[in-house]
Amino acid sequence: MSSQADYILTHFSEFNFVGKSIKTSNETAEVDIGNLWAQFQQKNWLDGVKNKADDKIIGIYYDYEGDFTKPYSFAIGCKVSSRDDSPEGLVALTIPSSNYAEFLSRGKMPDCIIDTWVDIWNSDIERNYTYDFEVYDLQSFDPENAHVEIFIAVK
């Protein structure tokens, strides 16, 4: 894989999100985020979420304390039409309208996601470090041939 990842520029309007969040950094993210995904698969806390906008699962990176080398928050959840009535223990966020670089990560999970992020970190993209997210649909959970969209907020 090249050090310059392929992407397209796109725009997302504001949307609401509800999910479970952790604080991590890239030093421990593989274990921390892996554990959060394991909890999600065991407990599926989205079952209790009302007002789901669709069936996609979203992983959101936010509350950056600097660039990708600093701590940040990560949450697994979904888009919702309203943040009202969010289950206890979950975070409710409003993701502001923004421009994004859209990457398509393909291959074996979770390696394809990690490889795409390494390409992003090594690229010259001018990131905002506000809200970045991964979108998972049915194609995303094929362990040998996953397809995951990754959106990076850009200037």
PDB file of C-alpha atoms in Angstrom:
ATOM      1  CA  MET A   1       0.000   0.000   0.000  1.00  0.00           C
ATOM      2  CA  SER A   2       1.323   3.456  -0.827  1.00  0.00           C
ATOM      3  CA  SER A   3       1.934   6.146   1.735  1.00  0.00           C
ATOM      4  CA  GLN A   4      -0.517   8.419  -0.092  1.00  0.00           C
ATOM      5  CA  ALA A   5      -3.981   6.941   0.404  1.00  0.00           C
ATOM      6  CA  ASP A   6      -6.615   7.425  -2.275  1.00  0.00           C
ATOM      7  CA  TYR A   7      -9.657   9.442  -1.248  1.00  0.00           C
ATOM      8  CA  ILE A   8     -12.448  11.627  -2.550  1.00  0.00           C
ATOM      9  CA  LEU A   9     -13.663  14.896  -1.038  1.00  0.00           C
ATOM     10  CA  THR A  10     -17.248  14.932   0.181  1.00  0.00           C
ATOM     11  CA  HIS A  11     -19.525  16.883   2.531  1.00  0.00           C
ATOM     12  CA  PHE A  12     -21.750  15.741   5.385  1.00  0.00           C
ATOM     13  CA  SER A  13     -24.562  17.781   6.869  1.00  0.00           C
ATOM     14  CA  GLU A  14     -24.929  17.863  10.636  1.00  0.00           C
ATOM     15  CA  PHE A  15     -26.158  14.621  12.193  1.00  0.00           C
ATOM     16  CA  ASN A  16     -26.878  13.224  15.648  1.00  0.00           C
ATOM     17  CA  PHE A  17     -25.118  10.195  17.099  1.00  0.00           C
ATOM     18  CA  VAL A  18     -25.646   7.973  20.138  1.00  0.00           C
ATOM     19  CA  GLY A  19     -23.107   5.388  21.286  1.00  0.00           C
ATOM     20  CA  LYS A  20     -20.720   4.100  23.933  1.00  0.00           C
ATOM     21  CA  SER A  21     -17.451   5.992  24.328  1.00  0.00           C
ATOM     22  CA  ILE A  22     -13.931   5.426  25.649  1.00  0.00           C
ATOM     23  CA  LYS A  23     -10.819   7.596  25.943  1.00  0.00           C
ATOM     24  CA  THR A  24      -7.707   6.183  24.238  1.00  0.00           C
ATOM     25  CA  SER A  25      -4.595   7.047  22.257  1.00  0.00           C
ATOM     26  CA  ASN A  26      -2.862   5.389  19.344  1.00  0.00           C
ATOM     27  CA  GLU A  27      -0.438   3.773  21.795  1.00  0.00           C
ATOM     28  CA  THR A  28      -3.229   1.560  23.185  1.00  0.00           C
ATOM     29  CA  ALA A  29      -6.019   2.035  20.618  1.00  0.00           C
ATOM     30  CA  GLU A  30      -5.768  -1.387  18.988  1.00  0.00           C
ATOM     31  CA  VAL A  31      -6.501  -3.096  22.323  1.00  0.00           C
ATOM     32  CA  ASP A  32      -8.888  -0.419  23.690  1.00  0.00           C
ATOM     33  CA  ILE A  33     -10.991  -0.127  20.537  1.00  0.00           C
ATOM     34  CA  GLY A  34     -10.847  -3.903  19.997  1.00  0.00           C
ATOM     35  CA  ASN A  35     -12.231  -4.412  23.510  1.00  0.00           C
ATOM     36  CA  LEU A  36     -15.005  -1.873  22.884  1.00  0.00           C
ATOM     37  CA  TRP A  37     -15.980  -3.706  19.662  1.00  0.00           C
ATOM     38  CA  ALA A  38     -15.996  -7.020  21.598  1.00  0.00           C
ATOM     39  CA  GLN A  39     -18.309  -5.477  24.226  1.00  0.00           C
ATOM     40  CA  PHE A  40     -20.526  -4.144  21.458  1.00  0.00           C
ATOM     41  CA  GLN A  41     -20.815  -7.574  19.828  1.00  0.00           C
ATOM     42  CA  GLN A  42     -21.596  -9.235  23.179  1.00  0.00           C
ATOM     43  CA  LYS A  43     -24.038  -6.655  24.542  1.00  0.00           C
ATOM     44  CA  ASN A  44     -25.194  -4.643  21.492  1.00  0.00           C
ATOM     45  CA  TRP A  45     -26.126  -1.523  23.433  1.00  0.00           C
ATOM     46  CA  LEU A  46     -27.757  -0.111  20.280  1.00  0.00           C
ATOM     47  CA  ASP A  47     -30.784  -2.372  20.831  1.00  0.00           C
ATOM     48  CA  GLY A  48     -32.079   0.174  23.355  1.00  0.00           C
ATOM     49  CA  VAL A  49     -31.473   3.235  21.158  1.00  0.00           C
ATOM     50  CA  LYS A  50     -34.624   4.932  19.889  1.00  0.00           C
ATOM     51  CA  ASN A  51     -34.857   7.120  16.775  1.00  0.00           C
ATOM     52  CA  LYS A  52     -32.200   5.221  14.759  1.00  0.00           C
ATOM     53  CA  ALA A  53     -31.728   6.870  11.358  1.00  0.00           C
ATOM     54  CA  ASP A  54     -30.593   3.632   9.631  1.00  0.00           C
ATOM     55  CA  ASP A  55     -28.999   0.219  10.281  1.00  0.00           C
ATOM     56  CA  LYS A  56     -25.394   1.361   9.863  1.00  0.00           C
ATOM     57  CA  ILE A  57     -22.954   1.260  12.758  1.00  0.00           C
ATOM     58  CA  ILE A  58     -20.583   4.180  13.187  1.00  0.00           C
ATOM     59  CA  GLY A  59     -17.252   4.448  14.969  1.00  0.00           C
ATOM     60  CA  ILE A  60     -16.493   8.098  15.786  1.00  0.00           C
ATOM     61  CA  TYR A  61     -13.169   9.642  16.781  1.00  0.00           C
ATOM     62  CA  TYR A  62     -13.542  12.962  18.624  1.00  0.00           C
ATOM     63  CA  ASP A  63     -12.309  15.149  21.506  1.00  0.00           C
ATOM     64  CA  TYR A  64      -8.814  15.114  20.052  1.00  0.00           C
ATOM     65  CA  GLU A  65      -6.222  16.579  22.433  1.00  0.00           C
ATOM     66  CA  GLY A  66      -4.020  17.472  19.455  1.00  0.00           C
ATOM     67  CA  ASP A  67      -3.011  15.506  16.373  1.00  0.00           C
ATOM     68  CA  PHE A  68      -3.181  11.723  15.901  1.00  0.00           C
ATOM     69  CA  THR A  69      -0.326  11.200  18.384  1.00  0.00           C
ATOM     70  CA  LYS A  70      -2.378  12.607  21.295  1.00  0.00           C
ATOM     71  CA  PRO A  71      -5.314  11.101  23.270  1.00  0.00           C
ATOM     72  CA  TYR A  72      -8.846  11.182  21.853  1.00  0.00           C
ATOM     73  CA  SER A  73     -12.283   9.681  22.451  1.00  0.00           C
ATOM     74  CA  PHE A  74     -13.762   6.867  20.368  1.00  0.00           C
ATOM     75  CA  ALA A  75     -17.404   5.769  20.353  1.00  0.00           C
ATOM     76  CA  ILE A  76     -19.365   2.982  18.663  1.00  0.00           C
ATOM     77  CA  GLY A  77     -22.983   3.795  17.918  1.00  0.00           C
ATOM     78  CA  CYS A  78     -25.401   4.954  15.262  1.00  0.00           C
ATOM     79  CA  LYS A  79     -26.981   7.981  13.647  1.00  0.00           C
ATOM     80  CA  VAL A  80     -30.238   9.026  15.263  1.00  0.00           C
ATOM     81  CA  SER A  81     -32.962  11.425  14.174  1.00  0.00           C
ATOM     82  CA  SER A  82     -33.127  12.771  17.736  1.00  0.00           C
ATOM     83  CA  ARG A  83     -30.797  12.587  20.727  1.00  0.00           C
ATOM     84  CA  ASP A  84     -33.782  12.566  23.078  1.00  0.00           C
ATOM     85  CA  ASP A  85     -34.299   9.451  25.192  1.00  0.00           C
ATOM     86  CA  SER A  86     -30.710   8.230  24.825  1.00  0.00           C
ATOM     87  CA  PRO A  87     -30.096   5.186  27.043  1.00  0.00           C
ATOM     88  CA  GLU A  88     -28.131   5.729  30.252  1.00  0.00           C
ATOM     89  CA  GLY A  89     -24.391   5.159  29.872  1.00  0.00           C
ATOM     90  CA  LEU A  90     -24.273   6.242  26.224  1.00  0.00           C
ATOM     91  CA  VAL A  91     -23.005   9.535  24.821  1.00  0.00           C
ATOM     92  CA  ALA A  92     -25.168  11.709  22.584  1.00  0.00           C
ATOM     93  CA  LEU A  93     -23.244  13.887  20.123  1.00  0.00           C
ATOM     94  CA  THR A  94     -24.130  16.342  17.379  1.00  0.00           C
ATOM     95  CA  ILE A  95     -21.611  16.047  14.554  1.00  0.00           C
ATOM     96  CA  PRO A  96     -21.427  19.440  12.801  1.00  0.00           C
ATOM     97  CA  SER A  97     -21.612  19.938   9.058  1.00  0.00           C
ATOM     98  CA  SER A  98     -18.133  19.556   7.554  1.00  0.00           C
ATOM     99  CA  ASN A  99     -16.027  18.623   4.543  1.00  0.00           C
ATOM    100  CA  TYR A 100     -14.428  15.183   4.627  1.00  0.00           C
ATOM    101  CA  ALA A 101     -11.841  13.101   2.841  1.00  0.00           C
ATOM    102  CA  GLU A 102     -13.551   9.751   2.198  1.00  0.00           C
ATOM    103  CA  PHE A 103     -11.440   6.586   2.158  1.00  0.00           C
ATOM    104  CA  LEU A 104     -12.575   3.055   1.365  1.00  0.00           C
ATOM    105  CA  SER A 105     -10.896   0.400   3.459  1.00  0.00           C
ATOM    106  CA  ARG A 106     -11.081  -3.130   2.001  1.00  0.00           C
ATOM    107  CA  GLY A 107      -9.709  -6.467   3.089  1.00  0.00           C
ATOM    108  CA  LYS A 108      -9.262  -8.611   6.171  1.00  0.00           C
ATOM    109  CA  MET A 109     -10.552  -7.164   9.445  1.00  0.00           C
ATOM    110  CA  PRO A 110      -9.180  -5.395  11.428  1.00  0.00           C
ATOM    111  CA  ASP A 111      -5.962  -5.178   9.390  1.00  0.00           C
ATOM    112  CA  CYS A 112      -7.569  -3.236   6.542  1.00  0.00           C
ATOM    113  CA  ILE A 113      -8.780  -0.540   8.966  1.00  0.00           C
ATOM    114  CA  ILE A 114      -5.379  -0.259  10.642  1.00  0.00           C
ATOM    115  CA  ASP A 115      -3.605  -0.083   7.255  1.00  0.00           C
ATOM    116  CA  THR A 116      -5.938   2.678   6.035  1.00  0.00           C
ATOM    117  CA  TRP A 117      -5.369   4.712   9.210  1.00  0.00           C
ATOM    118  CA  VAL A 118      -1.587   4.344   8.829  1.00  0.00           C
ATOM    119  CA  ASP A 119      -1.932   5.657   5.266  1.00  0.00           C
ATOM    120  CA  ILE A 120      -4.011   8.585   6.563  1.00  0.00           C
ATOM    121  CA  TRP A 121      -1.444   9.413   9.262  1.00  0.00           C
ATOM    122  CA  ASN A 122       1.344   9.309   6.663  1.00  0.00           C
ATOM    123  CA  SER A 123      -0.526  11.477   4.162  1.00  0.00           C
ATOM    124  CA  ASP A 124      -0.348  15.236   3.722  1.00  0.00           C
ATOM    125  CA  ILE A 125      -4.082  15.741   4.282  1.00  0.00           C
ATOM    126  CA  GLU A 126      -4.828  18.879   6.326  1.00  0.00           C
ATOM    127  CA  ARG A 127      -7.044  17.420   9.031  1.00  0.00           C
ATOM    128  CA  ASN A 128      -9.340  19.352  11.358  1.00  0.00           C
ATOM    129  CA  TYR A 129      -9.125  16.856  14.241  1.00  0.00           C
ATOM    130  CA  THR A 130     -12.775  17.465  15.106  1.00  0.00           C
ATOM    131  CA  TYR A 131     -14.896  14.420  14.227  1.00  0.00           C
ATOM    132  CA  ASP A 132     -13.672  11.528  12.073  1.00  0.00           C
ATOM    133  CA  PHE A 133     -15.755   8.414  11.579  1.00  0.00           C
ATOM    134  CA  GLU A 134     -15.985   4.928  10.133  1.00  0.00           C
ATOM    135  CA  VAL A 135     -19.254   3.663   8.636  1.00  0.00           C
ATOM    136  CA  TYR A 136     -20.043  -0.046   8.898  1.00  0.00           C
ATOM    137  CA  ASP A 137     -22.830  -1.793   6.965  1.00  0.00           C
ATOM    138  CA  LEU A 138     -23.458  -5.484   6.184  1.00  0.00           C
ATOM    139  CA  GLN A 139     -20.397  -5.635   3.849  1.00  0.00           C
ATOM    140  CA  SER A 140     -18.197  -4.393   6.686  1.00  0.00           C
ATOM    141  CA  PHE A 141     -18.508  -7.530   8.777  1.00  0.00           C
ATOM    142  CA  ASP A 142     -17.091 -10.044   6.294  1.00  0.00           C
ATOM    143  CA  PRO A 143     -13.893 -10.903   8.220  1.00  0.00           C
ATOM    144  CA  GLU A 144     -11.924 -11.738   5.061  1.00  0.00           C
ATOM    145  CA  ASN A 145     -13.294  -9.114   2.645  1.00  0.00           C
ATOM    146  CA  ALA A 146     -14.655  -6.153   4.600  1.00  0.00           C
ATOM    147  CA  HIS A 147     -15.635  -2.796   3.077  1.00  0.00           C
ATOM    148  CA  VAL A 148     -15.576   0.157   5.484  1.00  0.00           C
ATOM    149  CA  GLU A 149     -15.895   3.849   4.635  1.00  0.00           C
ATOM    150  CA  ILE A 150     -13.653   6.178   6.675  1.00  0.00           C
ATOM    151  CA  PHE A 151     -14.353   9.923   6.741  1.00  0.00           C
ATOM    152  CA  ILE A 152     -11.691  12.392   7.917  1.00  0.00           C
ATOM    153  CA  ALA A 153     -12.699  16.012   8.664  1.00  0.00           C
ATOM    154  CA  VAL A 154     -10.562  18.280   6.472  1.00  0.00           C
ATOM    155  CA  LYS A 155      -9.873  22.000   6.216  1.00  0.00           C
TER     156      LYS A 155
END
